[in-house]
Amino acid sequence: MTAEKEQTFEFQSEVKQLLDILVYSLYKNKEVFLRELVSNAADALNKMQFEFLTVPDLEGRDQELKITIAVDKKHGKLVIEDNGVGMTREELVQNIGTIAHSGTLDYLKRLQESQAAGPADLIGKFGVGFYSSFMVAKEIHITTRSWQKDGKAWLWKSTGESNYTIEASEKEGRGTRIELLLKKDEKEFLETFRLKNIILKHSKFVAFPIYMDGEKIERRDAVWTQPRSKLAEKDYGDFYKFLENTQEEPETWLHLSSDAPVQFHALLYVPKTSFELLGLMKTEPGVDLYSRKVLIQKGSKEIMPEYLRFVKGIIDSEEIPLNISRETFQNNVRIDKIRKHVVKKLLEHLENVKNKERDKYLAIWKNFSKNLKEGAVNDFDNREKLAALLLFSSSRTQGDALIDLKEYVGRMTAGQSEIYFLGGADRQAIEKNPALEIFRKKDHEVLYLTDPLDEFVLDHLHEFEKKPFKMAESADIALEEKAAAGDEAAVKDAENLITYLKTVYGEQVQDVKISKRLVDSPCLLLNPADAPSVQMEKIMRMVNKDFPLSKRVFEINPAHPLIRKMVSLHQADPASPLLRTLALQLLDNMKLREGLVSDTEATIARIQQIMLEAGGVN
Ligand code: ADP
Ligand code: MG
């Protein structure tokens, strides 16, 4: 069925553009092409290893799985060969000639424009590593034969312009041989010394033997299975760079080995960069699952909870059956046990970093706070550990300073039993909220929540160290304060005004009351116990514009001149039109602050009326 004769194919247009970027870029670090070819070979060997474990009676089981590099100086050729899974004709077309992930090209282009990083720094991350060989080769031949029964050999050829060809070929045994015909200026890649250095620099930890012109290149064995005492800081950094194809150091790492209750080795890293924050793509899970140094699953979804998708590294356990099928990963008791243990240790490690290496933790917080908050909401078993990792600004912090909940609880004032918080767009907006006045007066610290996510998080957590979270705008906080004015007569006079306001506001509010917490402002809107905050309601309204707003409690400050003025207007004439206008505007002002005024025209008309009044025009 398949064409034995040479057939020509066009590259997918994204590939053409990518090749343009790579071939004509002035990128100096071209040597990374070798890292990409070696890592592809290692991937193919990994897959083969997996097949041997799962498919019974496969031929060639006793052959050494290896990568071979050879140079042919006479013809200017560099050859990289592996005896991995190889490719069928369909796979050749599928895998080489198209870009798997949509959006990859855009991303690379943007990076190139921003010059934040050379394209070759990121090539390996985006599934386009193979094409980097065209930076150094004027022509590439791939001869490949699939491991599958009756697999035939195919030859793929391209000069990296707009097309490639495929034809039937000859090859002994399964695997892939990649021949690069080097460009005139790239002959340095024919020097074995140079090649060996590149391998030791970029491919030191590849899990399969690499031979060059017959000689085995000695490299490091699986780092994660070695005792911590044998590893230096640099080894951990180097391994991370290898694992992630990056030049960047990790922010922090954790190396664990356990024998009971389950046996495993774990080497986990927190990166210095968040790809999600940079935009575009949601990070795929970053921890690979191994069993006795054999890769079982790359980026395992089961070995780490989703919110920890930013964590990179390896978990290796002998207890994971090698022939486990992908479907049975879920609900595998051993994997569950390992995950539980590792997550607990990792969160403890982060707590440690937070307490001992503050700057490091602040960097982690900056990059991954969203993930940790997601965890605080979703990971019920670890909610206390996650709560302890959260950072906030507060009425007692300054500038960018942040505190954690332990610090808050540690300095709660005598008689304070709740953790107070108040949400708002930013620090300034929150500080203008009259609800804060009483907390200032009583010297109770209030957490400032400027991320809308925060309120969800606290809502889910309910409490920290047995201290419940309480919104500073809640109407039901026991503040044991006398009427702010302390003036019995003023309070009594205000009572008639309250009755009046209740009729004017009608259904707009739940209740009107004399405030026990206002100091400087005339009035305040409070949330009835357990009603969602305004911030929360706004989010709900973005999702559903008909989301009903809860009715709130309106409190007035009888000592305030404006309220006094209204009391005397009411005493003189309960039907005063000015009094009614002032009353309506008073409520509107509170709603304005929260961006909840629905009838702007009516508000403007009312303000103009008050202006006229102030100007003495009637
Ligand atoms: P990535 O490795 O990230 O998928 P590449 O551009 O490096 O992206 O490779 C594209 C695909 O080509 C690989 O996913 C693999 O399917 C196939 N491939 C490349 N090299 C080999 C090889 N040596 N053996 C088998 N398949 C290979
Ligand atoms: Mg690759």
Tab-separated table of N, CA, C and O in Angstrom, residues 1-10 85-98 142-157 164-169 175-176:
chain	number	residue	atom	x	y	z
A	1	MET	N	0.810	-1.205	0.000
A	1	MET	CA	0.000	0.000	0.000
A	1	MET	C	0.851	1.266	0.000
A	1	MET	O	0.618	2.194	-0.751
A	2	THR	N	1.863	1.273	0.872
A	2	THR	CA	2.681	2.476	0.947
A	2	THR	C	3.648	2.532	-0.216
A	2	THR	O	4.117	1.512	-0.711
A	3	ALA	N	3.953	3.764	-0.622
A	3	ALA	CA	4.828	3.944	-1.776
A	3	ALA	C	6.251	3.540	-1.442
A	3	ALA	O	6.816	3.979	-0.457
A	4	GLU	N	6.813	2.656	-2.232
A	4	GLU	CA	8.198	2.260	-2.040
A	4	GLU	C	9.105	3.281	-2.698
A	4	GLU	O	10.241	3.478	-2.297
A	5	LYS	N	8.562	3.892	-3.723
A	5	LYS	CA	9.364	4.850	-4.489
A	5	LYS	C	9.446	6.169	-3.753
A	5	LYS	O	8.647	6.466	-2.877
A	6	GLU	N	10.418	6.946	-4.145
A	6	GLU	CA	10.588	8.244	-3.502
A	6	GLU	C	9.355	9.118	-3.707
A	6	GLU	O	8.831	9.227	-4.800
A	7	GLN	N	8.903	9.694	-2.614
A	7	GLN	CA	7.747	10.568	-2.686
A	7	GLN	C	8.099	11.877	-1.991
A	7	GLN	O	8.785	11.881	-0.960
A	8	THR	N	7.636	12.997	-2.571
A	8	THR	CA	7.997	14.303	-2.001
A	8	THR	C	6.853	14.872	-1.175
A	8	THR	O	5.687	14.772	-1.566
A	9	PHE	N	7.192	15.439	-0.058
A	9	PHE	CA	6.194	16.055	0.830
A	9	PHE	C	6.584	17.498	1.111
A	9	PHE	O	7.766	17.806	1.211
A	10	GLU	N	5.569	18.344	1.279
A	10	GLU	CA	5.811	19.717	1.732
A	10	GLU	C	5.853	19.727	3.251
A	10	GLU	O	5.055	19.049	3.898
A	85	VAL	N	12.961	2.536	19.300
A	85	VAL	CA	11.736	2.045	18.639
A	85	VAL	C	11.683	2.287	17.137
A	85	VAL	O	10.941	1.619	16.428
A	86	GLY	N	12.471	3.254	16.640
A	86	GLY	CA	12.388	3.542	15.209
A	86	GLY	C	11.058	4.146	14.820
A	86	GLY	O	10.223	4.449	15.684
A	87	MET	N	10.850	4.345	13.515
A	87	MET	CA	9.593	4.938	13.062
A	87	MET	C	9.066	4.217	11.830
A	87	MET	O	9.847	3.805	10.973
A	88	THR	N	7.758	4.088	11.752
A	88	THR	CA	7.147	3.590	10.528
A	88	THR	C	7.079	4.761	9.540
A	88	THR	O	7.380	5.911	9.909
A	89	ARG	N	6.647	4.484	8.333
A	89	ARG	CA	6.549	5.555	7.333
A	89	ARG	C	5.555	6.628	7.799
A	89	ARG	O	5.823	7.824	7.712
A	90	GLU	N	4.426	6.165	8.349
A	90	GLU	CA	3.414	7.106	8.833
A	90	GLU	C	3.966	7.969	9.963
A	90	GLU	O	3.707	9.160	10.041
A	91	GLU	N	4.719	7.295	10.839
A	91	GLU	CA	5.282	8.046	11.969
A	91	GLU	C	6.291	9.092	11.508
A	91	GLU	O	6.357	10.189	12.054
A	92	LEU	N	7.048	8.739	10.481
A	92	LEU	CA	7.996	9.712	9.929
A	92	LEU	C	7.266	10.973	9.494
A	92	LEU	O	7.675	12.093	9.793
A	93	VAL	N	6.170	10.764	8.763
A	93	VAL	CA	5.404	11.907	8.255
A	93	VAL	C	4.793	12.686	9.417
A	93	VAL	O	4.814	13.913	9.443
A	94	GLN	N	4.256	11.922	10.375
A	94	GLN	CA	3.598	12.546	11.520
A	94	GLN	C	4.558	13.333	12.397
A	94	GLN	O	4.300	14.461	12.789
A	95	ASN	N	5.686	12.678	12.726
A	95	ASN	CA	6.548	13.230	13.776
A	95	ASN	C	7.583	14.217	13.255
A	95	ASN	O	7.960	15.149	13.934
A	96	ILE	N	8.053	13.975	12.040
A	96	ILE	CA	9.064	14.865	11.478
A	96	ILE	C	8.407	15.508	10.274
A	96	ILE	O	8.124	14.854	9.309
A	97	GLY	N	8.148	16.757	10.368
A	97	GLY	CA	7.443	17.405	9.253
A	97	GLY	C	6.242	18.183	9.744
A	97	GLY	O	5.661	18.986	9.031
A	98	THR	N	5.860	17.958	10.991
A	98	THR	CA	4.777	18.753	11.588
A	98	THR	C	5.218	19.166	12.994
A	98	THR	O	6.122	18.577	13.558
A	142	ILE	N	17.528	10.583	7.352
A	142	ILE	CA	17.126	9.732	8.473
A	142	ILE	C	16.802	8.356	7.904
A	142	ILE	O	15.933	8.233	7.048
A	143	THR	N	17.515	7.346	8.394
A	143	THR	CA	17.146	5.983	8.019
A	143	THR	C	16.564	5.338	9.263
A	143	THR	O	17.205	5.357	10.320
A	144	THR	N	15.378	4.807	9.147
A	144	THR	CA	14.734	4.320	10.361
A	144	THR	C	13.924	3.062	10.096
A	144	THR	O	13.415	2.859	8.988
A	145	ARG	N	13.845	2.236	11.128
A	145	ARG	CA	13.054	1.022	11.002
A	145	ARG	C	12.352	0.762	12.328
A	145	ARG	O	12.981	0.707	13.375
A	146	SER	N	11.060	0.604	12.247
A	146	SER	CA	10.262	0.445	13.458
A	146	SER	C	10.496	-0.919	14.103
A	146	SER	O	10.785	-1.896	13.429
A	147	TRP	N	10.362	-0.979	15.415
A	147	TRP	CA	10.535	-2.227	16.169
A	147	TRP	C	9.403	-3.196	15.876
A	147	TRP	O	9.532	-4.393	16.110
A	148	GLN	N	8.301	-2.683	15.358
A	148	GLN	CA	7.131	-3.529	15.213
A	148	GLN	C	7.341	-4.593	14.150
A	148	GLN	O	8.082	-4.397	13.190
A	149	LYS	N	6.684	-5.702	14.344
A	149	LYS	CA	6.827	-6.840	13.435
A	149	LYS	C	6.642	-6.381	11.998
A	149	LYS	O	5.779	-5.557	11.711
A	150	ASP	N	7.460	-6.889	11.111
A	150	ASP	CA	7.405	-6.540	9.692
A	150	ASP	C	7.746	-5.079	9.422
A	150	ASP	O	7.418	-4.553	8.358
A	151	GLY	N	8.346	-4.417	10.400
A	151	GLY	CA	8.757	-3.039	10.173
A	151	GLY	C	9.766	-2.975	9.037
A	151	GLY	O	10.717	-3.744	8.992
A	152	LYS	N	9.517	-2.037	8.101
A	152	LYS	CA	10.463	-1.890	6.991
A	152	LYS	C	11.315	-0.661	7.231
A	152	LYS	O	10.967	0.195	8.031
A	153	ALA	N	12.416	-0.580	6.491
A	153	ALA	CA	13.277	0.593	6.625
A	153	ALA	C	12.854	1.689	5.656
A	153	ALA	O	12.436	1.416	4.520
A	154	TRP	N	12.964	2.937	6.106
A	154	TRP	CA	12.614	4.089	5.275
A	154	TRP	C	13.713	5.130	5.335
A	154	TRP	O	14.382	5.268	6.360
A	155	LEU	N	13.844	5.829	4.235
A	155	LEU	CA	14.843	6.900	4.188
A	155	LEU	C	14.146	8.242	3.988
A	155	LEU	O	13.371	8.414	3.049
A	156	TRP	N	14.422	9.137	4.890
A	156	TRP	CA	13.852	10.492	4.859
A	156	TRP	C	14.981	11.440	4.512
A	156	TRP	O	16.071	11.342	5.087
A	157	LYS	N	14.756	12.346	3.549
A	157	LYS	CA	15.829	13.265	3.157
A	157	LYS	C	15.293	14.685	3.062
A	157	LYS	O	14.178	14.907	2.577
A	164	TYR	N	10.553	17.589	1.864
A	164	TYR	CA	11.378	16.430	2.172
A	164	TYR	C	10.870	15.250	1.356
A	164	TYR	O	9.769	15.296	0.810
A	165	THR	N	11.692	14.198	1.267
A	165	THR	CA	11.253	13.017	0.523
A	165	THR	C	11.334	11.795	1.431
A	165	THR	O	12.102	11.782	2.393
A	166	ILE	N	10.512	10.794	1.076
A	166	ILE	CA	10.601	9.507	1.773
A	166	ILE	C	10.627	8.391	0.734
A	166	ILE	O	9.857	8.432	-0.231
A	167	GLU	N	11.511	7.435	0.950
A	167	GLU	CA	11.545	6.289	0.040
A	167	GLU	C	11.924	5.033	0.825
A	167	GLU	O	12.443	5.138	1.950
A	168	ALA	N	11.651	3.884	0.261
A	168	ALA	CA	12.015	2.629	0.919
A	168	ALA	C	13.531	2.526	0.973
A	168	ALA	O	14.235	3.066	0.115
A	169	SER	N	14.032	1.848	2.008
A	169	SER	CA	15.485	1.761	2.157
A	169	SER	C	15.867	0.430	2.789
A	169	SER	O	15.022	-0.453	2.963
A	175	GLY	N	15.493	0.772	14.836
A	175	GLY	CA	16.141	1.981	15.328
A	175	GLY	C	16.258	3.065	14.265
A	175	GLY	O	15.712	2.941	13.165
A	176	THR	N	16.996	4.106	14.622
A	176	THR	CA	17.064	5.275	13.763
A	176	THR	C	18.509	5.743	13.603
A	176	THR	O	19.259	5.812	14.575
